[in-house]
Coordinates of C-alpha atoms in Angstrom, one line a residue:
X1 CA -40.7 15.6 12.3
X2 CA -42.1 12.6 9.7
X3 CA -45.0 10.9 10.8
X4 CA -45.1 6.9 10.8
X5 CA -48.4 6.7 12.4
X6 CA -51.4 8.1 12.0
X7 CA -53.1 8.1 14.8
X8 CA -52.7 6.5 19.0
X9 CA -54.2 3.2 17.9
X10 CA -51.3 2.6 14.9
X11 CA -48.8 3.4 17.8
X12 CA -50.4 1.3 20.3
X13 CA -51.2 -1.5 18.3
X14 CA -47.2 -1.5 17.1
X15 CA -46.7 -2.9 20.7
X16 CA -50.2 -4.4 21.3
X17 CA -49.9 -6.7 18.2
X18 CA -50.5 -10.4 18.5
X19 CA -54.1 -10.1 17.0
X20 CA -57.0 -10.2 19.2
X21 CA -58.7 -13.3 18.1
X22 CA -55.8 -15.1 16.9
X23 CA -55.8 -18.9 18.4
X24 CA -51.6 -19.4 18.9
X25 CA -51.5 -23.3 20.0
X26 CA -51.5 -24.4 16.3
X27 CA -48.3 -22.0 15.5
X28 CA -46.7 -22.5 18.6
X29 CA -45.4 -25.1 21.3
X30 CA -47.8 -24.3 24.4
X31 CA -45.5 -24.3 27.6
X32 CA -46.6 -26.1 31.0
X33 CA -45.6 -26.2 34.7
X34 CA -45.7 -29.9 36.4
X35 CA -49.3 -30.7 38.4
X36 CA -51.1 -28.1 36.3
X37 CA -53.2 -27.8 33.2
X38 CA -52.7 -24.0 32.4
X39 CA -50.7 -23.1 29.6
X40 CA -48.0 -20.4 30.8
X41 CA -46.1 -19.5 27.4
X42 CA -45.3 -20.0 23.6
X43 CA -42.4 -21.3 22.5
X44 CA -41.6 -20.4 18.5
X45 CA -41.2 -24.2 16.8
X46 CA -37.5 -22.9 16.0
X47 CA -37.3 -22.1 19.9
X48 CA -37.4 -25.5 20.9
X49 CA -35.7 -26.9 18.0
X50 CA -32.5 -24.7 18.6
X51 CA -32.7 -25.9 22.5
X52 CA -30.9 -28.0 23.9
X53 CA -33.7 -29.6 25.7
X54 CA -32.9 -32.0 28.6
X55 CA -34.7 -35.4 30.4
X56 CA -36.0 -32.0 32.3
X57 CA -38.5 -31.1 29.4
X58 CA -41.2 -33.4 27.5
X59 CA -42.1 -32.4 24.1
X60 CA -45.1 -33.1 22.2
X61 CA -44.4 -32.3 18.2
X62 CA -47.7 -33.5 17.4
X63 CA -50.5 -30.9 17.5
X64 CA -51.4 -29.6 19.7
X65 CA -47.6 -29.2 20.1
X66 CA -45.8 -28.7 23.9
X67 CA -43.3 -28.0 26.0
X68 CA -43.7 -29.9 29.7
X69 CA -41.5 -29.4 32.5
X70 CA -40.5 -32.6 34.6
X71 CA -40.2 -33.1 37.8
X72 CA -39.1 -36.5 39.6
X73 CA -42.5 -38.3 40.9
X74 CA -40.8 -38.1 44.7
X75 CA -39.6 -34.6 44.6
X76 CA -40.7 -32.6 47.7
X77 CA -39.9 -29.7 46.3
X78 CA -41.5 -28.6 42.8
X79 CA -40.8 -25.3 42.8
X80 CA -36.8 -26.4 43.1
X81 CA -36.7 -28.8 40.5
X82 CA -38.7 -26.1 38.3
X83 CA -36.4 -23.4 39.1
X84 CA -33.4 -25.9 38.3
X85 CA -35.0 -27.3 35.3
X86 CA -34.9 -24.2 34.1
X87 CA -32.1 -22.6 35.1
X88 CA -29.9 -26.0 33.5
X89 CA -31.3 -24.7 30.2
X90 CA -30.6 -21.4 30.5
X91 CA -27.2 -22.2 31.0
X92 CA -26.4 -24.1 28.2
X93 CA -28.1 -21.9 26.1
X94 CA -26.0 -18.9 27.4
X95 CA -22.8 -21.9 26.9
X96 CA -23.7 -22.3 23.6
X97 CA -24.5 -19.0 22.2
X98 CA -27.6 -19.6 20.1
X99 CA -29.9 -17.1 21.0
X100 CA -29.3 -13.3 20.0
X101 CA -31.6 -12.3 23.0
X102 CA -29.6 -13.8 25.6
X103 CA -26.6 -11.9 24.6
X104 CA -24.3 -14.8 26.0
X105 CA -24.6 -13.3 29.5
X106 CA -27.1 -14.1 32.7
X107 CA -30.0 -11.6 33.7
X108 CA -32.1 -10.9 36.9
X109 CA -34.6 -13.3 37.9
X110 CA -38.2 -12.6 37.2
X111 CA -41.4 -14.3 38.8
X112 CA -43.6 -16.5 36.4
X113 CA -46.8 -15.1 37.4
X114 CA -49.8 -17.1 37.7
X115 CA -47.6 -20.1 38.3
X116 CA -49.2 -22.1 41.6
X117 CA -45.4 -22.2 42.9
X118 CA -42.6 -19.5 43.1
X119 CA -40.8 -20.4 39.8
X120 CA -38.5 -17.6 38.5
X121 CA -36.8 -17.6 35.0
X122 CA -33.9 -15.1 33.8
X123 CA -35.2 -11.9 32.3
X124 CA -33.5 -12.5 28.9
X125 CA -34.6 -16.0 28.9
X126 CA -38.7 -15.0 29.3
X127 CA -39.1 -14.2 25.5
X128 CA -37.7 -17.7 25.0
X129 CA -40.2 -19.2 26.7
X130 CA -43.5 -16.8 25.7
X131 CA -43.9 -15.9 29.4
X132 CA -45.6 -13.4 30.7
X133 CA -43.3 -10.4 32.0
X134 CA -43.7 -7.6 34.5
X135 CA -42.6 -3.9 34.2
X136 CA -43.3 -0.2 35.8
X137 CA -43.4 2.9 34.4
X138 CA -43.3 6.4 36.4
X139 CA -44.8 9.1 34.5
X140 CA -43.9 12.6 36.3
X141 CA -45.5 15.6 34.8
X142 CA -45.4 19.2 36.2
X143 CA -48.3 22.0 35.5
X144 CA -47.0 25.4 34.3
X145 CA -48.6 28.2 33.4
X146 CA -49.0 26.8 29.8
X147 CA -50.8 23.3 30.3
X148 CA -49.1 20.0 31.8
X149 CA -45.8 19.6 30.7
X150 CA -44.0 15.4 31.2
X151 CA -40.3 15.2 32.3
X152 CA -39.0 12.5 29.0
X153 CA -36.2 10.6 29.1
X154 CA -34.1 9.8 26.1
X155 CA -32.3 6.3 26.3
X156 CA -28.8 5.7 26.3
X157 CA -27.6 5.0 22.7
X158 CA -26.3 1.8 23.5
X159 CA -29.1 0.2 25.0
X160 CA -30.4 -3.3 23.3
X161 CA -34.1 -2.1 23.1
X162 CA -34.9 1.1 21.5
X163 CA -31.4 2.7 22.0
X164 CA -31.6 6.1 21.4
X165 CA -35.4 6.9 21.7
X166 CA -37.4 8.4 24.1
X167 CA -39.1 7.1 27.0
X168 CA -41.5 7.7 29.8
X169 CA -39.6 9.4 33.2
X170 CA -38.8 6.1 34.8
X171 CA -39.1 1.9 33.8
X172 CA -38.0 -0.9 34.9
X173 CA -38.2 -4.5 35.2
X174 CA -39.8 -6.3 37.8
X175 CA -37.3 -8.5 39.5
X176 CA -38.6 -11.9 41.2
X177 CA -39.2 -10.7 45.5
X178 CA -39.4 -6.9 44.6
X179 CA -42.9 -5.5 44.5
X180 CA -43.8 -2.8 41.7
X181 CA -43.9 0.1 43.6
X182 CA -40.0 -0.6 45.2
X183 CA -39.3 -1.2 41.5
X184 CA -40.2 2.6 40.6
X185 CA -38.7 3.9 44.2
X186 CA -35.1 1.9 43.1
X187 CA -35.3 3.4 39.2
X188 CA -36.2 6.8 40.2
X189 CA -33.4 7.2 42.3
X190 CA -30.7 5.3 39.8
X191 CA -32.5 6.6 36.6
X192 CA -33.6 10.0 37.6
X193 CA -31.9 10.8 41.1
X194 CA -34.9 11.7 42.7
X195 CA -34.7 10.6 46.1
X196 CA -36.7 7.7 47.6
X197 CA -38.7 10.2 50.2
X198 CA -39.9 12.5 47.4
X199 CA -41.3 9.5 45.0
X200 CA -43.1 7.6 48.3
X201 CA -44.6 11.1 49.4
X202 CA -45.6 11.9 45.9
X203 CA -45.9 8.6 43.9
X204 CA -49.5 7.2 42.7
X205 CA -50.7 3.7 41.3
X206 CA -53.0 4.5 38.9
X207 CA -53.2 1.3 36.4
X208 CA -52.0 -1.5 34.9
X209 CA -50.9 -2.0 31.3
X210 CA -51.3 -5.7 29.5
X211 CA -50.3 -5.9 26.3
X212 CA -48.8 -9.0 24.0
X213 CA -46.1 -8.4 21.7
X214 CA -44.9 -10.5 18.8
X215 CA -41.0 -9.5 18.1
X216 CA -40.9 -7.7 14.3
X217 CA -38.1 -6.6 12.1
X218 CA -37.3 -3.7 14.6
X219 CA -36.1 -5.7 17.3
X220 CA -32.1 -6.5 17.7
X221 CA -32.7 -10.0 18.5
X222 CA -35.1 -13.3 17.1
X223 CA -38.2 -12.7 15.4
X224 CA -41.5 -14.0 15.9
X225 CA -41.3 -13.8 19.8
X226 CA -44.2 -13.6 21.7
X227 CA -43.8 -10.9 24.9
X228 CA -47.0 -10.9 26.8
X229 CA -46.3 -8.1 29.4
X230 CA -48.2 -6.9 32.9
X231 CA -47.1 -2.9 33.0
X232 CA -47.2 -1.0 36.2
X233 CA -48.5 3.0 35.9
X234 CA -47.5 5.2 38.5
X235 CA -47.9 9.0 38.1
X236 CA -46.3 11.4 40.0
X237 CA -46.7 15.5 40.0
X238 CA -42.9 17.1 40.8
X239 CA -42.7 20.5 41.7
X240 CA -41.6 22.8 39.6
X241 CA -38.4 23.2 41.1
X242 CA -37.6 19.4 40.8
X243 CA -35.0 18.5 37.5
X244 CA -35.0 14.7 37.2
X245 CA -31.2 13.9 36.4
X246 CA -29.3 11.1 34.7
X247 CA -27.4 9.1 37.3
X248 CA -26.5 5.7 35.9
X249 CA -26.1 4.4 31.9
X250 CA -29.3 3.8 30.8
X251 CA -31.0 7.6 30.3
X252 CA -29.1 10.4 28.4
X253 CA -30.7 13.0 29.2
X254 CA -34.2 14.3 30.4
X255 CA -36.6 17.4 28.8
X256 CA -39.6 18.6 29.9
X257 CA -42.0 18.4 27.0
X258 CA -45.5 19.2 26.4
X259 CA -48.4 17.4 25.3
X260 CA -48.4 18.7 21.8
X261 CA -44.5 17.5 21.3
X262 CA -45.5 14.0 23.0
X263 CA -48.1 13.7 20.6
X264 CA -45.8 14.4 17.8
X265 CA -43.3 12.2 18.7
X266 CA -45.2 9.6 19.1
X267 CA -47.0 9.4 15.8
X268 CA -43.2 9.8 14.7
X269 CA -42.3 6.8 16.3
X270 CA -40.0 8.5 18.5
X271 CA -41.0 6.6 21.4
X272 CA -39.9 3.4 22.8
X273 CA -43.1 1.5 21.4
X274 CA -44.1 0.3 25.0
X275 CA -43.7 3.7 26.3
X276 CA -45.7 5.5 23.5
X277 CA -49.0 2.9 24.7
X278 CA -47.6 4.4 28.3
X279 CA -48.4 7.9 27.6
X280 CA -51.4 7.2 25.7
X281 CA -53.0 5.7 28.7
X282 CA -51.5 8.9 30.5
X283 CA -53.2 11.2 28.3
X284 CA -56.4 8.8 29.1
X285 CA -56.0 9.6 32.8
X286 CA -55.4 13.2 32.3
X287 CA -58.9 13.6 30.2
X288 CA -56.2 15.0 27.4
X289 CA -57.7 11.8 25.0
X290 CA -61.6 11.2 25.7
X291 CA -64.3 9.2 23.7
X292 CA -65.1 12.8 22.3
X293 CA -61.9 13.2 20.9
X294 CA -60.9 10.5 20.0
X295 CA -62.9 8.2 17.4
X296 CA -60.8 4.9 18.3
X297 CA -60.7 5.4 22.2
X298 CA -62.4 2.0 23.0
X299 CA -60.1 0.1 20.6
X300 CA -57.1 1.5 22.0
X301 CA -58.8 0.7 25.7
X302 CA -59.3 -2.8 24.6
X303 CA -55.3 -2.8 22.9
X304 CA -54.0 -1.3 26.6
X305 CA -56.0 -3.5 28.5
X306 CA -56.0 -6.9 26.7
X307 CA -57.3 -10.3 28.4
X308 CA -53.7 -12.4 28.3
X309 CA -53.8 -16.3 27.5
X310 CA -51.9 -17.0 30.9
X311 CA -52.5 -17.2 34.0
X312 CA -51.6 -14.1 36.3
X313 CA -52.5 -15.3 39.4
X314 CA -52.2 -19.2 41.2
X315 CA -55.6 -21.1 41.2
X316 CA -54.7 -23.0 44.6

């Protein structure tokens, strides 16, 4: 097995990588919600020009450059005309077929956080738009006779992100109304088939993941995106009599691997990139990486735990 990276940092920073100190509202359009001064995305310049924007959506071109959603001065309710605004868009961008991500089909509903009313965009759509996303991640490990061992699934082949690589136990997407831990109960049972009593008895919250990722030649669809992404950890200790099993399309099949073969595989790049910063974070929580071991542990702190440009929470 070939190494890409060289050490945790390289492979966190693959997913991490819209550079620290890097001001974006020169590059990019800045996207805001009606009554509210916050920016809430970044929309690539050949974003909006490929859109077909409606009366529903003032642009600045002029720097700084925008992307405004409008709402009728007498609406009484915002968050409607937002979510229809939106949603219009969406539409005829699916109709028209102009955007690899979108696949020309529609997607769950995720929550714009931070926003100060309940607006929700289509999953597909959010790296369209720059906004921030939500996912979980279930890491369930065992400890055998030889050290801590991690159950890792391997992705369905035909999957549009990473097909083929491996990944933590269980993921999933946050959907708009579903809390984070109901997201992990619903993907360990259709993922994994372990049943909902086991994970609730079992299941801890142990952090949160933010990260921002700019779409590079790996990924299937447009380049340049910007992903900013809120990440869910959950742990979970199975006993050793516990198999995790494939159940619907997405996983191919699980192995119980151990720390060494992790670590390998993810300096090879094996990983699904979010996944690999996943298990890093992991290994933080097991006391498997320290600040003794490890000469770039508060980098890759800082990369795992990065201060997003948005807003993750309403200010009313």
């Amino acid at each position: 097995m070939s190494s890409k990276y060289s050490s945790y940092l390289q492979a966190v920073k693959a997913v991490d990588n819209f550079p620290l100190d890097r001001e974006a509202a020169d590059e990019y359009y800045v996207l805001y919600l009606p009554h509210d001064t916050r920016p809430h995305g970044y929309m690539l310049p050949a974003t909006v020009a490929g859109m077909p924007l409606t009366d529903d959506f003032s642009v600045r071109h002029e720097k700084p450059r925008s992307v405004t959603v409008v709402v009728p001065s007498d609406s009484k309710d915002i968050a409607a005309a937002v979510n229809q605004a939106f949603q219009k868009l969406i539409d005829q961008c699916i109709k028209q077929g102009g955007f690899h991500v979108l696949g020309g089909r529609h997607s769950e509903y995720f929550s714009l956080l931070g926003a100060n009313y309940p607006v929700r965009i289509e999953r597909f759509a959010t790296s369209l738009f720059g906004v921030t996303s939500c996912g979980a991640h279930l890491v369930c490990y065992v400890r055998a006779d030889d050290g801590l061992r991690v159950w890792i699934a391997r992705r369905a082949a035909h999957l549009y992100i990473s097909g083929g690589k491996l990944d933590t136990t269980v993921a999933g997407g946050v959907k708009a109304g579903v809390s984070p831990l109901q997201t992990i109960v619903e993907e360990a049972q259709e993922e994994a088939s372990l049943p909902e009593s086991l994970v609730r008895e079992r299941v801890c919250s142990r952090d949160v993941m933010t990260i921002m990722n700019c779409t590079g030649d790996e990924f299937p669809g447009e380049k340049g995106l910007l992903c900013p992404d809120v990440v869910y950890l959950y742990d979970m200790e199975l006993p050793s009599d516990v198999v995790p099993k494939p159940q619907d399309e997405e996983v191919e099949s699980f192995s119980l691997m151990a720390v060494h073969e992790i670590h390998k595989a993810i300096l090879a790049d094996d990983f699904k990139p979010d996944s690999a910063a996943v298990l890093v974070a992991f290994f933080i929580r097991q006391s498997i990486v320290t600040p003794e071991n490890e000469k770039d542990f508060v980098e890759i702190v800082q990369h795992l735990h990065r201060r997003l440009p948005f807003p993750i929470k309403p200010d009313i």
